[in-house]
Amino acid sequence: MATPTKIDLEDALALGPSWRHLCHVMLYAPDPGVLFGGRILLNYAVLMSMRFDGRLDFPGGFVDDRSPSLEEGLNKELLKKLGEGVSTFSILSTDYRSSLTESKSKVVAHFYVKCLTLEQLQAVEAGAPQAKDHGLKVLGLVRVPLYTLRDGVGGLPAFLENSFIGVAREQLLEALQDLGILAPETASDPKERTVQRKQTLRLIGT
């Protein structure tokens, strides 16, 4: 598989008609919730979706060539994938973050990040099971656990051991770090630290 290459949005939009545009968005919201009597503060809720192939991704899809803009095309895709819960907000050009090209398949992947209220995010979760693509292309929504349990494995490190499509895992960690949701040292490579922690536990158990 060819390595995706970063590209400026202006250059991406200037690519010829043989290229397809794929748009995804990370939806997140401040969350004052707590776990275990306040020992774990949630702080934020971040959504990802479980694909039909069992891999994790962000909500979105290929944009129709007839859409007047990437954002309008993405909003249409969100309506199909997530249902009427997305009607309280729209993805705007100001929510854009980055673009990547994959020359072999001639696909440009655009990534957006949208901050919602917790009520808006909960409405998306509640409406997703009634969406057109639910149970077909999308098997459901999941919240990303943004904490790490005392064992050093549970929470975000364990979540990152799931299978992600494309560069979704890297986009998640980069966005969480840039938004200040995770500290740089936390976002650096929690998966590697999980492996090291498991190796240590195995040694202790021998």
mmCIF file of C-alpha atoms in Angstrom, residues 48-198:
data_model
loop_
_atom_site.group_PDB
_atom_site.id
_atom_site.type_symbol
_atom_site.label_atom_id
_atom_site.label_comp_id
_atom_site.label_asym_id
_atom_site.label_seq_id
_atom_site.Cartn_x
_atom_site.Cartn_y
_atom_site.Cartn_z
ATOM 1 C CA MET A 48 -15.611 7.332 16.321
ATOM 2 C CA SER A 49 -17.580 4.798 14.301
ATOM 3 C CA MET A 50 -17.287 1.039 13.871
ATOM 4 C CA ARG A 51 -17.200 0.185 10.168
ATOM 5 C CA PHE A 52 -18.783 -2.787 8.432
ATOM 6 C CA ASP A 53 -15.346 -4.440 8.312
ATOM 7 C CA GLY A 54 -14.815 -4.222 12.067
ATOM 8 C CA ARG A 55 -12.326 -1.357 11.902
ATOM 9 C CA LEU A 56 -12.620 2.039 13.572
ATOM 10 C CA ASP A 57 -12.950 5.255 11.589
ATOM 11 C CA PHE A 58 -14.377 8.741 11.855
ATOM 12 C CA PRO A 59 -17.865 9.481 10.488
ATOM 13 C CA GLY A 60 -17.971 10.538 6.840
ATOM 14 C CA GLY A 61 -17.504 9.138 3.366
ATOM 15 C CA PHE A 62 -16.922 9.933 -0.289
ATOM 16 C CA VAL A 63 -18.268 13.301 -1.374
ATOM 17 C CA ASP A 64 -20.590 13.478 -4.360
ATOM 18 C CA ASP A 65 -18.960 15.319 -7.281
ATOM 19 C CA ARG A 66 -22.141 17.378 -7.618
ATOM 20 C CA SER A 67 -21.771 18.857 -4.134
ATOM 21 C CA PRO A 68 -20.890 22.575 -4.294
ATOM 22 C CA SER A 69 -18.241 22.158 -1.566
ATOM 23 C CA LEU A 70 -16.484 19.465 0.440
ATOM 24 C CA GLU A 71 -18.304 20.613 3.563
ATOM 25 C CA GLU A 72 -21.772 20.338 2.017
ATOM 26 C CA GLY A 73 -20.892 16.906 0.683
ATOM 27 C CA LEU A 74 -19.660 15.840 4.123
ATOM 28 C CA ASN A 75 -22.838 17.127 5.785
ATOM 29 C CA LYS A 76 -24.896 14.973 3.395
ATOM 30 C CA GLU A 77 -22.761 11.936 4.226
ATOM 31 C CA LEU A 78 -23.199 12.543 7.948
ATOM 32 C CA LEU A 79 -26.967 12.618 7.508
ATOM 33 C CA LYS A 80 -26.847 9.191 5.827
ATOM 34 C CA LYS A 81 -24.372 7.696 8.289
ATOM 35 C CA LEU A 82 -25.563 9.296 11.554
ATOM 36 C CA GLY A 83 -29.185 10.317 10.982
ATOM 37 C CA GLU A 84 -31.207 13.380 11.933
ATOM 38 C CA GLY A 85 -29.123 14.058 15.033
ATOM 39 C CA VAL A 86 -26.660 15.964 12.856
ATOM 40 C CA SER A 87 -29.315 18.500 11.821
ATOM 41 C CA THR A 88 -28.444 20.819 14.751
ATOM 42 C CA PHE A 89 -25.016 21.697 13.314
ATOM 43 C CA SER A 90 -23.052 21.878 10.064
ATOM 44 C CA ILE A 91 -19.449 21.169 9.205
ATOM 45 C CA LEU A 92 -17.876 24.437 8.030
ATOM 46 C CA SER A 93 -14.688 25.296 6.164
ATOM 47 C CA THR A 94 -13.266 26.570 9.477
ATOM 48 C CA ASP A 95 -13.467 22.993 10.837
ATOM 49 C CA TYR A 96 -10.971 21.749 8.216
ATOM 50 C CA ARG A 97 -7.644 20.332 9.469
ATOM 51 C CA SER A 98 -5.690 18.450 6.801
ATOM 52 C CA SER A 99 -5.640 16.537 3.507
ATOM 53 C CA LEU A 100 -3.760 13.449 2.328
ATOM 54 C CA THR A 101 -3.423 11.942 -1.141
ATOM 55 C CA GLU A 102 -3.067 8.293 -2.119
ATOM 56 C CA SER A 103 -1.821 8.327 -5.698
ATOM 57 C CA LYS A 104 -2.414 4.674 -6.556
ATOM 58 C CA SER A 105 -6.153 4.815 -5.802
ATOM 59 C CA LYS A 106 -6.408 8.526 -6.707
ATOM 60 C CA VAL A 107 -8.170 9.376 -3.453
ATOM 61 C CA VAL A 108 -7.806 12.592 -1.443
ATOM 62 C CA ALA A 109 -8.747 12.218 2.230
ATOM 63 C CA HIS A 110 -9.829 15.392 4.025
ATOM 64 C CA PHE A 111 -10.061 15.566 7.816
ATOM 65 C CA TYR A 112 -12.249 17.899 9.869
ATOM 66 C CA VAL A 113 -12.736 18.463 13.604
ATOM 67 C CA LYS A 114 -16.006 19.840 15.009
ATOM 68 C CA CYS A 115 -16.672 20.921 18.595
ATOM 69 C CA LEU A 116 -20.285 20.370 19.680
ATOM 70 C CA THR A 117 -22.200 20.872 22.876
ATOM 71 C CA LEU A 118 -22.669 17.700 24.896
ATOM 72 C CA GLU A 119 -26.396 17.848 24.116
ATOM 73 C CA GLN A 120 -25.670 17.931 20.376
ATOM 74 C CA LEU A 121 -23.279 15.003 20.645
ATOM 75 C CA GLN A 122 -25.795 12.984 22.666
ATOM 76 C CA ALA A 123 -28.432 13.723 20.010
ATOM 77 C CA VAL A 124 -26.087 12.280 17.376
ATOM 78 C CA GLU A 125 -25.616 9.139 19.468
ATOM 79 C CA ALA A 126 -29.354 8.775 20.038
ATOM 80 C CA GLY A 127 -30.248 9.238 16.379
ATOM 81 C CA ALA A 128 -27.508 7.085 14.837
ATOM 82 C CA PRO A 129 -29.428 3.756 15.095
ATOM 83 C CA GLN A 130 -32.168 5.251 12.857
ATOM 84 C CA ALA A 131 -29.714 6.392 10.172
ATOM 85 C CA LYS A 132 -29.952 5.010 6.636
ATOM 86 C CA ASP A 133 -26.559 3.278 6.795
ATOM 87 C CA HIS A 134 -26.811 1.989 10.364
ATOM 88 C CA GLY A 135 -26.207 -1.760 10.526
ATOM 89 C CA LEU A 136 -24.847 -1.696 6.973
ATOM 90 C CA LYS A 137 -21.811 0.498 6.365
ATOM 91 C CA VAL A 138 -21.817 1.724 9.968
ATOM 92 C CA LEU A 139 -22.260 -0.731 12.831
ATOM 93 C CA GLY A 140 -22.396 1.881 15.573
ATOM 94 C CA LEU A 141 -20.727 4.789 17.342
ATOM 95 C CA VAL A 142 -18.201 4.502 20.151
ATOM 96 C CA ARG A 143 -16.723 7.030 22.551
ATOM 97 C CA VAL A 144 -12.955 7.144 22.848
ATOM 98 C CA PRO A 145 -11.794 6.553 26.448
ATOM 99 C CA LEU A 146 -9.456 9.485 27.073
ATOM 100 C CA TYR A 147 -8.056 8.205 30.363
ATOM 101 C CA THR A 148 -5.613 5.499 31.384
ATOM 102 C CA LEU A 149 -6.402 3.169 34.276
ATOM 103 C CA ARG A 150 -3.954 2.342 37.064
ATOM 104 C CA ASP A 151 -2.722 -0.781 35.315
ATOM 105 C CA GLY A 152 -1.404 1.374 32.481
ATOM 106 C CA VAL A 153 -3.356 -0.673 29.935
ATOM 107 C CA GLY A 154 -7.084 -0.018 30.415
ATOM 108 C CA GLY A 155 -8.633 3.030 28.795
ATOM 109 C CA LEU A 156 -6.983 4.796 25.859
ATOM 110 C CA PRO A 157 -3.985 2.417 25.508
ATOM 111 C CA ALA A 158 -6.310 -0.586 25.190
ATOM 112 C CA PHE A 159 -8.578 1.319 22.789
ATOM 113 C CA LEU A 160 -5.624 2.086 20.510
ATOM 114 C CA GLU A 161 -4.940 -1.625 20.115
ATOM 115 C CA ASN A 162 -8.091 -1.913 18.000
ATOM 116 C CA SER A 163 -7.836 -1.983 14.216
ATOM 117 C CA PHE A 164 -8.187 1.456 12.587
ATOM 118 C CA ILE A 165 -8.773 2.206 8.930
ATOM 119 C CA GLY A 166 -6.020 4.104 7.125
ATOM 120 C CA VAL A 167 -4.496 6.884 9.234
ATOM 121 C CA ALA A 168 -7.500 7.292 11.562
ATOM 122 C CA ARG A 169 -5.465 6.337 14.625
ATOM 123 C CA GLU A 170 -2.790 8.925 13.828
ATOM 124 C CA GLN A 171 -5.439 11.577 13.082
ATOM 125 C CA LEU A 172 -7.087 10.873 16.433
ATOM 126 C CA LEU A 173 -3.899 11.257 18.460
ATOM 127 C CA GLU A 174 -2.753 14.326 16.548
ATOM 128 C CA ALA A 175 -6.110 16.065 16.964
ATOM 129 C CA LEU A 176 -6.321 15.226 20.677
ATOM 130 C CA GLN A 177 -2.858 16.637 21.231
ATOM 131 C CA ASP A 178 -3.391 19.796 19.137
ATOM 132 C CA LEU A 179 -6.675 20.523 20.934
ATOM 133 C CA GLY A 180 -5.018 20.138 24.318
ATOM 134 C CA ILE A 181 -7.289 17.216 25.233
ATOM 135 C CA LEU A 182 -4.240 14.998 25.742
ATOM 136 C CA ALA A 183 -0.828 16.103 26.914
ATOM 137 C CA PRO A 184 1.962 15.587 24.342
ATOM 138 C CA GLU A 185 3.644 12.924 26.472
ATOM 139 C CA THR A 186 0.315 11.077 26.781
ATOM 140 C CA ALA A 187 -0.425 11.208 23.067
ATOM 141 C CA SER A 188 3.103 10.368 21.922
ATOM 142 C CA ASP A 189 2.763 6.592 21.706
ATOM 143 C CA PRO A 190 0.482 5.064 24.349
ATOM 144 C CA LYS A 191 0.240 1.866 22.309
ATOM 145 C CA GLU A 192 3.976 1.276 22.622
ATOM 146 C CA ARG A 193 3.794 1.918 26.361
ATOM 147 C CA THR A 194 0.958 -0.626 26.583
ATOM 148 C CA VAL A 195 3.147 -3.295 24.974
ATOM 149 C CA GLN A 196 5.962 -2.492 27.397
ATOM 150 C CA ARG A 197 3.552 -2.640 30.350
ATOM 151 C CA LYS A 198 2.197 -6.046 29.250
#
